[in-house]
Each structure stands twice: as C-alpha cells, then as structure tokens.
C-alpha cells in the first residue's frame, strides 16, 4: 500500500502564463480543492516551455511534497513538453496508449476533420501510469506513482484548459485522492450578503477566537462574506460536530445568510425560479448583460430565463421598455423611477413572472456630485408591484458592475421568498 498523500503542490506549465498573456486560474482551482480535502499545499510554481527548467522544478517539488500536480503542456505541438518531462522525472518510458489514440481519432471524426500525425503525441503516455480520459478534449491526463529517494511520490498531469481540467479533477482525480488521504474534512460553507467582513467577524468574534475542532474562518468576496466551518475527523464514523456551530452562526447572523452550501447567489435564484416554475427577464444598463451572462452559465437556463436586453441608450429605454421621455427628462436615467419603469416595461415586453431593472454609473467617468460614480438603482417587478434598492458601490468599473449584479439577484431572491 502506498503512503498517504498529506502534502501537494502545483506546477503550471506554459510560457503564456509567465508573460501574463493567460490568466492562471488552474492553480486557484487546484489549491481550493486540495484545501477542501485537507491536503496541505505550501508551494505553487509557474514554469515556461523549457524542458530543463521543468525537470528541475518537478524534482525540487517532489523533494518537498508527496504529490505534484502539473497543469498544461499536454497538447500536440512541439512546445507541449509536460508529458515527456514528467515521464523522465519518474524514470518511465512513453508508449502509445491505444484507447487514447482511438478516443482522439473519434473526436476528429465527429468534427469532420483529419487527425494529423502530431496528435498521436497526445496518446503517448508513461508506462504503468493511471490514464485519465478526457471527455472534453483531446489531451488525456495521467497519474504517475513512483519512488524518489525511497519515498512514495505521485505526479498528476492535467490538461491546461479549465473546461477540461476541472471535470477531470472532480470526476477522476478527487476520488483517487480520497483513497490516498488519511484525513477526513467536513466542510460547511455559509454565504452572507448585506454585511461587511469586519461586522460579520465582530458578530462571530468569540466563536472565531475560541475555535478548536470544528473551526470557523471568514473569507471576503466582492459584495459578500463567506464563512467556512471545518471539522477534522479521524474516520467516517466520527460524529458530525459542525451542526451546533452552524446553528449558533445562523442564530446570530441568519438575516444575512442566503446559502448554507456552495451555490452562488445567481444559482440560488435560478433554483428558486425553477422550483416555482417562474420565469424571468432582465433589463440592464450599467451591467451591460453581466447578470444575464451569469445565468447563462447555468445548464438549462432556458427553463427560467425568457429573455432580456441591454438598455444603455435612452432611446432603447423609451422605445423598447416604454420608459416615458418625461420621466427620463425629470428624474434622469440613473434614478429609482427609471429602474422601476425598466423592470415594469421588461416584464410586459417578455411576459415573465419577474423582471429586473438595473441602472447606474459604473465609471470611471460620468459621475456628478448629485449622482457619483458607483450609484446604482435596482428594481424587481412582479404582478404585485415593484421593489427597489439603491446602492453606492466603491471600487473600479468591474467591481461596481459585479456588486450591482449580485445585489440585483439578492433583491430578486428576497422578492421571490416574500
């Protein structure tokens, strides 16, 4: 039996990461997953497409950690070096893996394209490795178990595109790690909105200060706060002791809690709409379709999202949403009255149960002393009327838009729940 994996680190491969051309989201994802599983991670490395430097990085990482993740560099081109270098580090030969070759060929056949010879490179895998089939791309991953200086070591190779890496990790790597870890972590996430991190910490300060096992820790997000309650158990038979702590957190901060779990605000709203067989439309100005885009990431969004539009120009507000010209002249486009008219007009236009109107000044220009940058008006319309919220959001344009969308969903959530 191989030794348990207690420590791990990540090496992300690609010159495009080093020069800042591509945002490295893989290290964040892997680190979070390792944390949730109780596997300690103390190092992250980015290496360019250089075989010697990558080999040195793998050997160095393997002296510190039980398991080394390598992401990227599994493609068919000459600069995709990860598989060959990892095999060299583990003293393994590369051989053609026929099932992987066949899977790659089937992908090209479905696309109506001819597979080129260099794609065979992706089916060349280390001897005795555990192959990780890729159902979202052509590059399989693999797990290499080997010994270094008499100690059990593991290399886990994953494709670079997040759309391929994440499902491969969750569906194949995570079950493998569960079998190789000696720690059992029980995590409960509590997500809050409408309260700042400092106030939330003050409300729960004694619980944080006196924590032993389970523990509670805050994490600040953009416009929301999350707490993670964690219990370290020795076996699956140990009782779950997170309940009493969660109950106390809920007792003190229940009015701010919108989710006990890992769903984000827009996912919570989507589930509420589906449960009630309700439909939604959205009219966005300063968020420019951001809120609708977030819903569009959810599979089956057409069950509840009927449609929407981006209504930046006053002409669009008037002609598409029926916002009165005199209202725009009197109150301005960034006003509570305009947000209400946008939401009401959108609901009538699309014939939905609920509609959201968002208007504001995202900046960095366009603000005035009376209506500064960061001023946002939100409205939710349904058959019983309209509910509004005004916000003054600090930060850059991206933050203003993101927090505005988040709060639009929160306003809708509260309206649905009554």
CSV table of C-alpha atoms in Angstrom, one decimal:
chain,number,residue,atom,x,y,z
A,1,UNK,CA,0.0,0.0,0.0
A,2,UNK,CA,1.3,3.4,-0.9
A,3,UNK,CA,1.8,6.1,1.7
A,4,UNK,CA,-1.0,8.6,2.3
A,5,UNK,CA,-0.8,11.9,0.4
A,6,UNK,CA,-0.6,14.7,3.0
A,7,UNK,CA,1.2,17.4,1.1
A,8,UNK,CA,0.9,18.6,-2.5
A,9,UNK,CA,1.9,21.4,-4.8
A,10,UNK,CA,1.2,22.7,-8.2
A,11,UNK,CA,3.4,23.4,-11.2
A,12,UNK,CA,1.6,25.2,-14.0
A,13,UNK,CA,3.4,24.9,-17.3
A,14,UNK,CA,3.3,27.5,-20.1
A,15,UNK,CA,5.3,30.5,-21.2
A,16,UNK,CA,2.0,32.3,-21.8
A,17,UNK,CA,1.4,32.2,-18.1
A,18,UNK,CA,4.8,33.6,-17.3
A,19,UNK,CA,4.5,36.6,-19.6
A,20,UNK,CA,0.9,37.4,-18.3
A,21,UNK,CA,-0.8,36.5,-21.6
A,22,UNK,CA,-3.0,34.0,-20.0
A,23,UNK,CA,-4.7,34.2,-16.6
A,24,UNK,CA,-3.7,31.3,-14.4
A,25,UNK,CA,-7.0,30.1,-12.9
A,26,UNK,CA,-5.9,26.5,-12.6
A,27,UNK,CA,-3.6,27.0,-9.6
A,28,UNK,CA,-6.5,28.7,-7.8
A,29,UNK,CA,-8.9,25.8,-8.6
A,30,UNK,CA,-6.5,23.0,-7.6
A,31,UNK,CA,-5.4,24.8,-4.4
A,32,UNK,CA,-9.0,25.2,-3.3
A,33,UNK,CA,-9.8,21.6,-4.0
A,34,UNK,CA,-6.8,20.4,-2.0
A,35,UNK,CA,-7.8,22.7,0.9
A,36,UNK,CA,-11.2,21.2,1.0
A,37,UNK,CA,-9.7,17.7,1.2
A,38,UNK,CA,-7.3,18.6,4.0
A,39,UNK,CA,-4.2,18.2,1.8
A,40,UNK,CA,-1.7,20.8,2.7
A,41,UNK,CA,-0.2,22.9,-0.1
A,42,UNK,CA,2.7,25.2,0.5
A,43,UNK,CA,4.1,26.0,-2.9
A,44,UNK,CA,2.9,26.9,-6.4
A,45,UNK,CA,5.2,27.3,-9.4
A,46,UNK,CA,4.9,28.5,-12.9
A,47,UNK,CA,7.4,27.2,-15.5
A,48,UNK,CA,7.8,28.2,-19.1
A,49,UNK,CA,8.0,25.7,-22.0
A,50,UNK,CA,11.6,24.7,-21.2
A,51,UNK,CA,12.3,21.0,-20.6
A,52,UNK,CA,15.4,21.5,-18.3
A,53,UNK,CA,13.7,24.1,-16.1
A,54,UNK,CA,10.5,22.0,-15.9
A,55,UNK,CA,12.5,18.9,-15.0
A,56,UNK,CA,14.3,20.8,-12.2
A,57,UNK,CA,11.0,22.1,-10.9
A,58,UNK,CA,9.4,18.6,-10.8
A,59,UNK,CA,12.4,17.1,-9.0
A,60,UNK,CA,12.5,20.0,-6.5
A,61,UNK,CA,8.8,19.8,-5.8
A,62,UNK,CA,9.0,16.1,-5.3
A,63,UNK,CA,11.5,16.5,-2.5
A,64,UNK,CA,9.1,18.7,-0.6
A,65,UNK,CA,5.6,17.2,-1.4
A,66,UNK,CA,4.0,13.8,-1.6
A,67,UNK,CA,2.1,14.8,-4.7
A,68,UNK,CA,2.9,17.2,-7.5
A,69,UNK,CA,0.2,18.5,-9.9
A,70,UNK,CA,1.3,19.6,-13.4
A,71,UNK,CA,-1.2,21.5,-15.4
A,72,UNK,CA,-0.9,22.4,-19.1
A,73,UNK,CA,1.6,21.4,-21.8
A,74,UNK,CA,-0.3,18.2,-22.9
A,75,UNK,CA,-1.1,19.4,-26.4
A,76,UNK,CA,0.2,18.1,-29.8
A,77,UNK,CA,2.7,20.8,-30.6
A,78,UNK,CA,6.5,20.9,-30.0
A,79,UNK,CA,6.2,23.3,-27.0
A,80,UNK,CA,3.9,20.9,-25.2
A,81,UNK,CA,6.6,19.2,-23.1
A,82,UNK,CA,4.9,18.2,-19.8
A,83,UNK,CA,4.2,14.5,-20.5
A,84,UNK,CA,7.7,13.7,-21.7
A,85,UNK,CA,9.4,15.6,-18.9
A,86,UNK,CA,7.2,14.1,-16.2
A,87,UNK,CA,8.0,10.6,-17.6
A,88,UNK,CA,11.7,11.4,-17.5
A,89,UNK,CA,11.4,12.7,-13.9
A,90,UNK,CA,9.7,9.4,-12.9
A,91,UNK,CA,12.1,7.3,-15.0
A,92,UNK,CA,9.3,6.0,-17.2
A,93,UNK,CA,9.1,5.4,-21.0
A,94,UNK,CA,6.4,6.8,-23.2
A,95,UNK,CA,4.4,4.3,-25.1
A,96,UNK,CA,1.3,4.5,-27.3
A,97,UNK,CA,-1.9,4.1,-25.4
A,98,UNK,CA,-4.3,2.7,-27.9
A,99,UNK,CA,-7.6,3.7,-26.1
A,100,UNK,CA,-6.4,7.3,-26.0
A,101,UNK,CA,-5.4,7.2,-29.7
A,102,UNK,CA,-8.8,5.8,-30.6
A,103,UNK,CA,-10.6,8.5,-28.4
A,104,UNK,CA,-8.7,11.3,-30.2
A,105,UNK,CA,-9.5,9.8,-33.6
A,106,UNK,CA,-13.2,9.7,-32.7
A,107,UNK,CA,-13.1,13.4,-31.8
A,108,UNK,CA,-11.6,14.3,-35.1
A,109,UNK,CA,-14.1,12.1,-36.9
A,110,UNK,CA,-17.1,13.8,-35.2
A,111,UNK,CA,-15.7,17.2,-36.2
A,112,UNK,CA,-15.3,16.0,-39.8
A,113,UNK,CA,-11.5,16.7,-39.7
A,114,UNK,CA,-8.5,14.6,-40.4
A,115,UNK,CA,-6.3,13.8,-37.5
A,116,UNK,CA,-2.7,14.9,-38.1
A,117,UNK,CA,0.3,12.8,-37.1
A,118,UNK,CA,1.3,15.2,-34.3
A,119,UNK,CA,-1.9,14.4,-32.4
A,120,UNK,CA,-0.6,10.9,-31.8
A,121,UNK,CA,1.8,12.6,-29.4
A,122,UNK,CA,-1.2,13.1,-27.0
A,123,UNK,CA,-1.7,9.3,-26.9
A,124,UNK,CA,1.9,8.7,-25.8
A,125,UNK,CA,1.7,8.1,-22.1
A,126,UNK,CA,4.1,6.9,-19.4
A,127,UNK,CA,4.4,3.2,-18.7
A,128,UNK,CA,2.4,1.9,-15.7
A,129,UNK,CA,0.6,5.2,-15.3
A,130,UNK,CA,-3.1,5.6,-14.5
A,131,UNK,CA,-4.7,7.2,-17.5
A,132,UNK,CA,-7.3,9.9,-17.1
A,133,UNK,CA,-9.6,10.0,-20.1
A,134,UNK,CA,-10.6,13.5,-21.3
A,135,UNK,CA,-14.3,13.7,-22.3
A,136,UNK,CA,-13.9,17.4,-23.1
A,137,UNK,CA,-10.8,17.5,-25.3
A,138,UNK,CA,-8.1,15.5,-27.0
A,139,UNK,CA,-5.4,15.5,-24.2
A,140,UNK,CA,-5.7,12.7,-21.7
A,141,UNK,CA,-4.2,13.2,-18.3
A,142,UNK,CA,-2.5,10.7,-16.1
A,143,UNK,CA,-1.3,9.7,-12.7
A,144,UNK,CA,2.3,8.5,-12.2
A,145,UNK,CA,3.2,6.7,-9.0
A,146,UNK,CA,6.9,6.3,-8.4
A,147,UNK,CA,9.6,6.4,-5.7
A,148,UNK,CA,12.1,9.1,-5.1
A,149,UNK,CA,14.9,8.6,-2.5
A,150,UNK,CA,12.9,5.7,-1.1
A,151,UNK,CA,9.7,7.7,-0.6
A,152,UNK,CA,6.3,7.3,-2.4
A,153,UNK,CA,5.7,10.2,-4.8
A,154,UNK,CA,2.9,11.0,-7.2
A,155,UNK,CA,2.7,13.1,-10.3
A,156,UNK,CA,-0.8,14.1,-11.5
A,157,UNK,CA,-0.9,15.6,-15.1
A,158,UNK,CA,-3.9,17.6,-16.1
A,159,UNK,CA,-4.7,19.5,-19.4
A,160,UNK,CA,-4.4,23.3,-19.3
A,161,UNK,CA,-7.9,24.4,-20.5
A,162,UNK,CA,-10.1,24.9,-17.4
A,163,UNK,CA,-13.1,23.4,-19.1
A,164,UNK,CA,-11.1,20.2,-19.4
A,165,UNK,CA,-9.1,20.3,-16.2
A,166,UNK,CA,-11.9,20.9,-13.8
A,167,UNK,CA,-14.2,18.0,-14.7
A,168,UNK,CA,-11.2,15.7,-14.9
A,169,UNK,CA,-10.2,16.7,-11.4
A,170,UNK,CA,-13.7,16.4,-9.9
A,171,UNK,CA,-14.6,13.2,-11.6
A,172,UNK,CA,-11.4,11.2,-11.6
A,173,UNK,CA,-8.6,12.8,-9.6
A,174,UNK,CA,-10.7,13.6,-6.5
A,175,UNK,CA,-11.9,10.0,-6.0
A,176,UNK,CA,-8.3,8.9,-6.3
A,177,UNK,CA,-7.1,11.4,-3.7
A,178,UNK,CA,-9.9,10.3,-1.3
A,179,UNK,CA,-8.4,6.8,-1.4
A,180,UNK,CA,-4.9,8.2,-0.8
A,181,UNK,CA,-5.5,10.6,2.1
A,182,UNK,CA,-5.6,9.9,5.8
A,183,UNK,CA,-7.6,13.0,6.8
A,184,UNK,CA,-11.3,13.5,6.6
A,185,UNK,CA,-12.5,17.1,6.4
A,186,UNK,CA,-16.2,18.0,6.8
A,187,UNK,CA,-16.8,21.5,5.4
A,188,UNK,CA,-19.9,23.6,5.6
A,189,UNK,CA,-20.0,27.0,3.8
A,190,UNK,CA,-22.1,29.9,5.0
A,191,UNK,CA,-22.6,32.7,2.5
A,192,UNK,CA,-23.8,36.1,3.6
A,193,UNK,CA,-24.8,39.4,1.9
A,194,UNK,CA,-25.7,42.7,3.3
A,195,UNK,CA,-23.0,42.6,6.0
A,196,UNK,CA,-19.3,43.6,5.7
A,197,UNK,CA,-16.5,41.3,6.7
A,198,UNK,CA,-15.5,43.3,9.7
A,199,UNK,CA,-19.0,43.4,11.1
A,200,UNK,CA,-19.5,39.8,10.4
A,201,UNK,CA,-16.3,38.9,12.3
A,202,UNK,CA,-17.4,41.1,15.2
A,203,UNK,CA,-20.8,39.3,15.4
A,204,UNK,CA,-19.0,35.9,15.5
A,205,UNK,CA,-15.8,37.0,17.2
A,206,UNK,CA,-16.0,34.8,20.3
A,207,UNK,CA,-16.7,31.8,18.1
A,208,UNK,CA,-13.7,32.5,16.0
A,209,UNK,CA,-11.4,33.2,19.0
A,210,UNK,CA,-12.4,30.0,20.9
A,211,UNK,CA,-12.4,27.6,17.9
A,212,UNK,CA,-10.8,24.2,18.3
A,213,UNK,CA,-12.4,21.5,16.2
A,214,UNK,CA,-14.6,22.4,14.3
A,215,UNK,CA,-13.1,25.7,13.2
A,216,UNK,CA,-14.7,28.7,11.6
A,217,UNK,CA,-12.9,31.1,9.2
A,218,UNK,CA,-14.1,34.1,7.2
A,219,UNK,CA,-13.5,34.8,3.5
A,220,UNK,CA,-14.3,38.1,2.0
A,221,UNK,CA,-15.7,38.2,-1.5
A,222,UNK,CA,-16.9,41.0,-3.8
A,223,UNK,CA,-20.0,42.3,-2.1
A,224,UNK,CA,-20.5,39.2,0.1
A,225,UNK,CA,-18.8,37.3,3.0
A,226,UNK,CA,-18.3,33.6,3.3
A,227,UNK,CA,-17.5,31.5,6.4
A,228,UNK,CA,-16.2,28.0,6.3
A,229,UNK,CA,-16.9,25.6,9.2
A,230,UNK,CA,-14.4,22.7,9.2
A,231,UNK,CA,-14.2,19.6,11.2
A,232,UNK,CA,-11.2,17.3,11.1
A,233,UNK,CA,-12.4,13.7,11.7
A,234,UNK,CA,-10.3,10.6,12.1
A,235,UNK,CA,-12.8,8.4,10.4
A,236,UNK,CA,-16.1,8.5,8.6
A,237,UNK,CA,-17.7,7.0,11.7
A,238,UNK,CA,-16.9,10.1,13.8
A,239,UNK,CA,-20.0,12.2,14.6
A,240,UNK,CA,-20.6,15.4,12.7
A,241,UNK,CA,-19.9,18.2,15.1
A,242,UNK,CA,-20.4,21.1,12.7
A,243,UNK,CA,-24.1,21.3,13.4
A,244,UNK,CA,-24.1,23.2,16.8
A,245,UNK,CA,-21.6,25.7,15.4
A,246,UNK,CA,-23.7,26.3,12.3
A,247,UNK,CA,-26.8,26.7,14.5
A,248,UNK,CA,-25.1,29.4,16.5
A,249,UNK,CA,-23.9,31.2,13.4
A,250,UNK,CA,-27.4,31.1,12.0
A,251,UNK,CA,-28.9,32.4,15.3
A,252,UNK,CA,-26.6,35.4,15.2
A,253,UNK,CA,-26.4,36.3,11.5
A,254,UNK,CA,-29.4,34.5,10.0
A,255,UNK,CA,-30.8,37.6,8.4
A,256,UNK,CA,-27.7,37.9,6.2
A,257,UNK,CA,-27.4,34.2,5.2
A,258,UNK,CA,-28.5,33.4,1.7
A,259,UNK,CA,-26.9,30.0,1.4
A,260,UNK,CA,-25.6,27.2,3.5
A,261,UNK,CA,-23.6,25.3,0.9
A,262,UNK,CA,-21.5,26.3,-2.2
A,263,UNK,CA,-24.2,27.8,-4.5
A,264,UNK,CA,-23.6,31.4,-5.6
A,265,UNK,CA,-26.3,34.0,-5.4
A,266,UNK,CA,-27.4,33.6,-9.1
A,267,UNK,CA,-27.5,29.9,-8.7
A,268,UNK,CA,-29.7,30.2,-5.6
A,269,UNK,CA,-32.1,32.5,-7.6
A,270,UNK,CA,-32.1,30.1,-10.5
A,271,UNK,CA,-33.1,27.2,-8.3
A,272,UNK,CA,-35.9,29.3,-6.7
A,273,UNK,CA,-37.3,30.2,-10.1
A,274,UNK,CA,-37.2,26.5,-11.3
A,275,UNK,CA,-38.9,25.3,-8.0
A,276,UNK,CA,-41.7,27.8,-8.6
A,277,UNK,CA,-42.0,27.3,-12.3
A,278,UNK,CA,-41.5,31.0,-12.6
A,279,UNK,CA,-39.9,33.0,-15.5
A,280,UNK,CA,-37.5,36.0,-15.5
A,281,UNK,CA,-36.5,38.7,-17.9
A,282,UNK,CA,-33.8,41.4,-17.3
A,283,UNK,CA,-33.2,45.0,-18.5
A,284,UNK,CA,-29.6,46.0,-17.8
A,285,UNK,CA,-27.9,49.4,-18.3
A,286,UNK,CA,-24.6,49.7,-16.4
A,287,UNK,CA,-24.2,46.0,-16.0
A,288,UNK,CA,-24.5,45.5,-19.8
A,289,UNK,CA,-25.8,42.0,-19.7
A,290,UNK,CA,-23.5,40.7,-17.0
A,291,UNK,CA,-26.4,39.4,-14.8
A,292,UNK,CA,-27.9,37.6,-17.8
A,293,UNK,CA,-24.5,36.2,-18.7
A,294,UNK,CA,-24.1,34.7,-15.2
A,295,UNK,CA,-27.5,33.0,-15.5
A,296,UNK,CA,-26.5,31.8,-18.9
A,297,UNK,CA,-23.6,29.8,-17.4
A,298,UNK,CA,-26.2,27.5,-15.7
A,299,UNK,CA,-27.2,24.5,-17.7
A,300,UNK,CA,-30.9,24.6,-18.5
A,301,UNK,CA,-31.2,28.4,-18.0
A,302,UNK,CA,-33.9,28.5,-20.7
A,303,UNK,CA,-36.2,26.9,-18.1
A,304,UNK,CA,-36.5,30.2,-16.3
A,305,UNK,CA,-34.7,32.9,-18.3
A,306,UNK,CA,-37.0,34.0,-21.0
A,307,UNK,CA,-35.0,36.9,-22.4
A,308,UNK,CA,-33.7,40.4,-21.7
A,309,UNK,CA,-31.9,43.3,-23.2
A,310,UNK,CA,-29.1,45.8,-22.6
A,311,UNK,CA,-30.7,49.3,-22.5
A,312,UNK,CA,-27.8,51.7,-22.3
A,313,UNK,CA,-29.2,54.4,-24.6
A,314,UNK,CA,-32.3,56.4,-23.5
A,315,UNK,CA,-33.8,55.7,-26.9
A,316,UNK,CA,-33.7,52.0,-26.1
A,317,UNK,CA,-35.3,52.6,-22.7
A,318,UNK,CA,-38.1,54.6,-24.3
A,319,UNK,CA,-38.7,52.5,-27.4
A,320,UNK,CA,-38.2,49.0,-26.1
A,321,UNK,CA,-39.1,49.3,-22.5
A,322,UNK,CA,-41.6,52.1,-22.6
A,323,UNK,CA,-39.8,54.4,-20.1
A,324,UNK,CA,-41.6,57.8,-20.5
A,325,UNK,CA,-39.5,60.5,-22.0
A,326,UNK,CA,-40.7,63.0,-19.4
A,327,UNK,CA,-39.5,60.6,-16.7
A,328,UNK,CA,-36.0,60.5,-18.2
A,329,UNK,CA,-36.0,64.3,-18.5
A,330,UNK,CA,-37.3,64.8,-15.0
A,331,UNK,CA,-35.5,62.1,-13.0
A,332,UNK,CA,-32.7,61.0,-15.3
A,333,UNK,CA,-31.7,57.6,-16.5
A,334,UNK,CA,-30.0,56.8,-13.2
A,335,UNK,CA,-32.9,57.0,-10.8
A,336,UNK,CA,-35.3,54.8,-8.8
A,337,UNK,CA,-38.1,55.8,-11.1
A,338,UNK,CA,-36.2,54.8,-14.2
A,339,UNK,CA,-35.2,51.4,-12.6
A,340,UNK,CA,-38.9,50.8,-11.8
A,341,UNK,CA,-40.0,51.7,-15.4
A,342,UNK,CA,-37.3,49.5,-16.9
A,343,UNK,CA,-38.4,46.5,-14.7
A,344,UNK,CA,-42.1,47.0,-15.4
A,345,UNK,CA,-41.5,47.5,-19.1
A,346,UNK,CA,-39.3,44.5,-19.3
A,347,UNK,CA,-41.9,42.2,-17.6
A,348,UNK,CA,-44.6,43.4,-20.0
A,349,UNK,CA,-42.3,43.1,-23.1
A,350,UNK,CA,-41.3,39.5,-22.3
A,351,UNK,CA,-44.4,38.4,-20.5
A,352,UNK,CA,-42.5,37.0,-17.5
A,353,UNK,CA,-43.4,36.5,-13.8
A,354,UNK,CA,-40.5,38.6,-12.7
A,355,UNK,CA,-38.3,41.2,-14.3
A,356,UNK,CA,-35.2,43.1,-13.1
A,357,UNK,CA,-34.1,46.6,-13.9
A,358,UNK,CA,-30.6,47.8,-13.3
A,359,UNK,CA,-29.3,51.3,-14.0
A,360,UNK,CA,-26.3,53.1,-12.6
A,361,UNK,CA,-22.9,54.8,-13.2
A,362,UNK,CA,-20.1,52.2,-13.4
A,363,UNK,CA,-17.4,54.8,-14.0
A,364,UNK,CA,-14.7,55.8,-14.1
A,365,UNK,CA,-16.4,58.8,-15.8
A,366,UNK,CA,-19.9,60.1,-15.9
A,367,UNK,CA,-20.4,60.9,-12.2
A,368,UNK,CA,-21.6,64.2,-10.7
A,369,UNK,CA,-21.8,65.5,-7.1
A,370,UNK,CA,-25.5,64.6,-7.1
A,371,UNK,CA,-25.0,61.2,-8.8
A,372,UNK,CA,-21.5,60.0,-8.2
A,373,UNK,CA,-19.7,57.0,-9.8
A,374,UNK,CA,-20.9,53.8,-8.1
A,375,UNK,CA,-24.6,55.0,-7.7
A,376,UNK,CA,-26.8,52.1,-8.8
A,377,UNK,CA,-30.6,51.7,-8.7
A,378,UNK,CA,-32.2,48.2,-8.8
A,379,UNK,CA,-35.8,47.2,-9.2
A,380,UNK,CA,-37.7,43.9,-9.3
A,381,UNK,CA,-41.2,43.8,-10.8
A,382,UNK,CA,-43.9,41.2,-10.5
A,383,UNK,CA,-47.7,41.1,-10.7
A,384,UNK,CA,-47.9,42.6,-7.2
A,385,UNK,CA,-45.8,45.6,-7.8
A,386,UNK,CA,-42.2,46.7,-7.6
A,387,UNK,CA,-39.4,46.6,-5.1
A,388,UNK,CA,-36.3,48.7,-5.3
A,389,UNK,CA,-32.8,49.1,-3.8
A,390,UNK,CA,-30.3,52.0,-4.1
A,391,UNK,CA,-26.6,51.3,-3.7
A,392,UNK,CA,-23.4,53.4,-3.6
A,393,UNK,CA,-20.6,51.0,-4.5
A,394,UNK,CA,-16.9,51.7,-4.1
A,395,UNK,CA,-14.3,50.4,-6.4
A,396,UNK,CA,-13.5,50.3,-10.1
A,397,UNK,CA,-15.8,49.7,-13.0
A,398,UNK,CA,-15.6,45.9,-12.8
A,399,UNK,CA,-16.4,45.9,-9.1
A,400,UNK,CA,-19.4,48.3,-9.5
A,401,UNK,CA,-20.9,46.1,-12.2
A,402,UNK,CA,-20.2,42.8,-10.3
A,403,UNK,CA,-21.6,44.0,-7.0
A,404,UNK,CA,-24.6,45.6,-8.8
A,405,UNK,CA,-25.5,42.3,-10.4
A,406,UNK,CA,-25.0,40.4,-7.2
A,407,UNK,CA,-27.4,42.7,-5.4
A,408,UNK,CA,-29.9,42.6,-8.2
A,409,UNK,CA,-30.1,38.8,-7.7
A,410,UNK,CA,-30.4,39.3,-3.9
A,411,UNK,CA,-33.3,41.7,-4.4
A,412,UNK,CA,-35.0,39.2,-6.7
A,413,UNK,CA,-34.3,36.4,-4.2
A,414,UNK,CA,-36.0,38.3,-1.4
A,415,UNK,CA,-38.9,39.2,-3.6
A,416,UNK,CA,-39.5,35.6,-4.6
A,417,UNK,CA,-39.3,34.4,-1.0
A,418,UNK,CA,-41.7,37.2,0.1
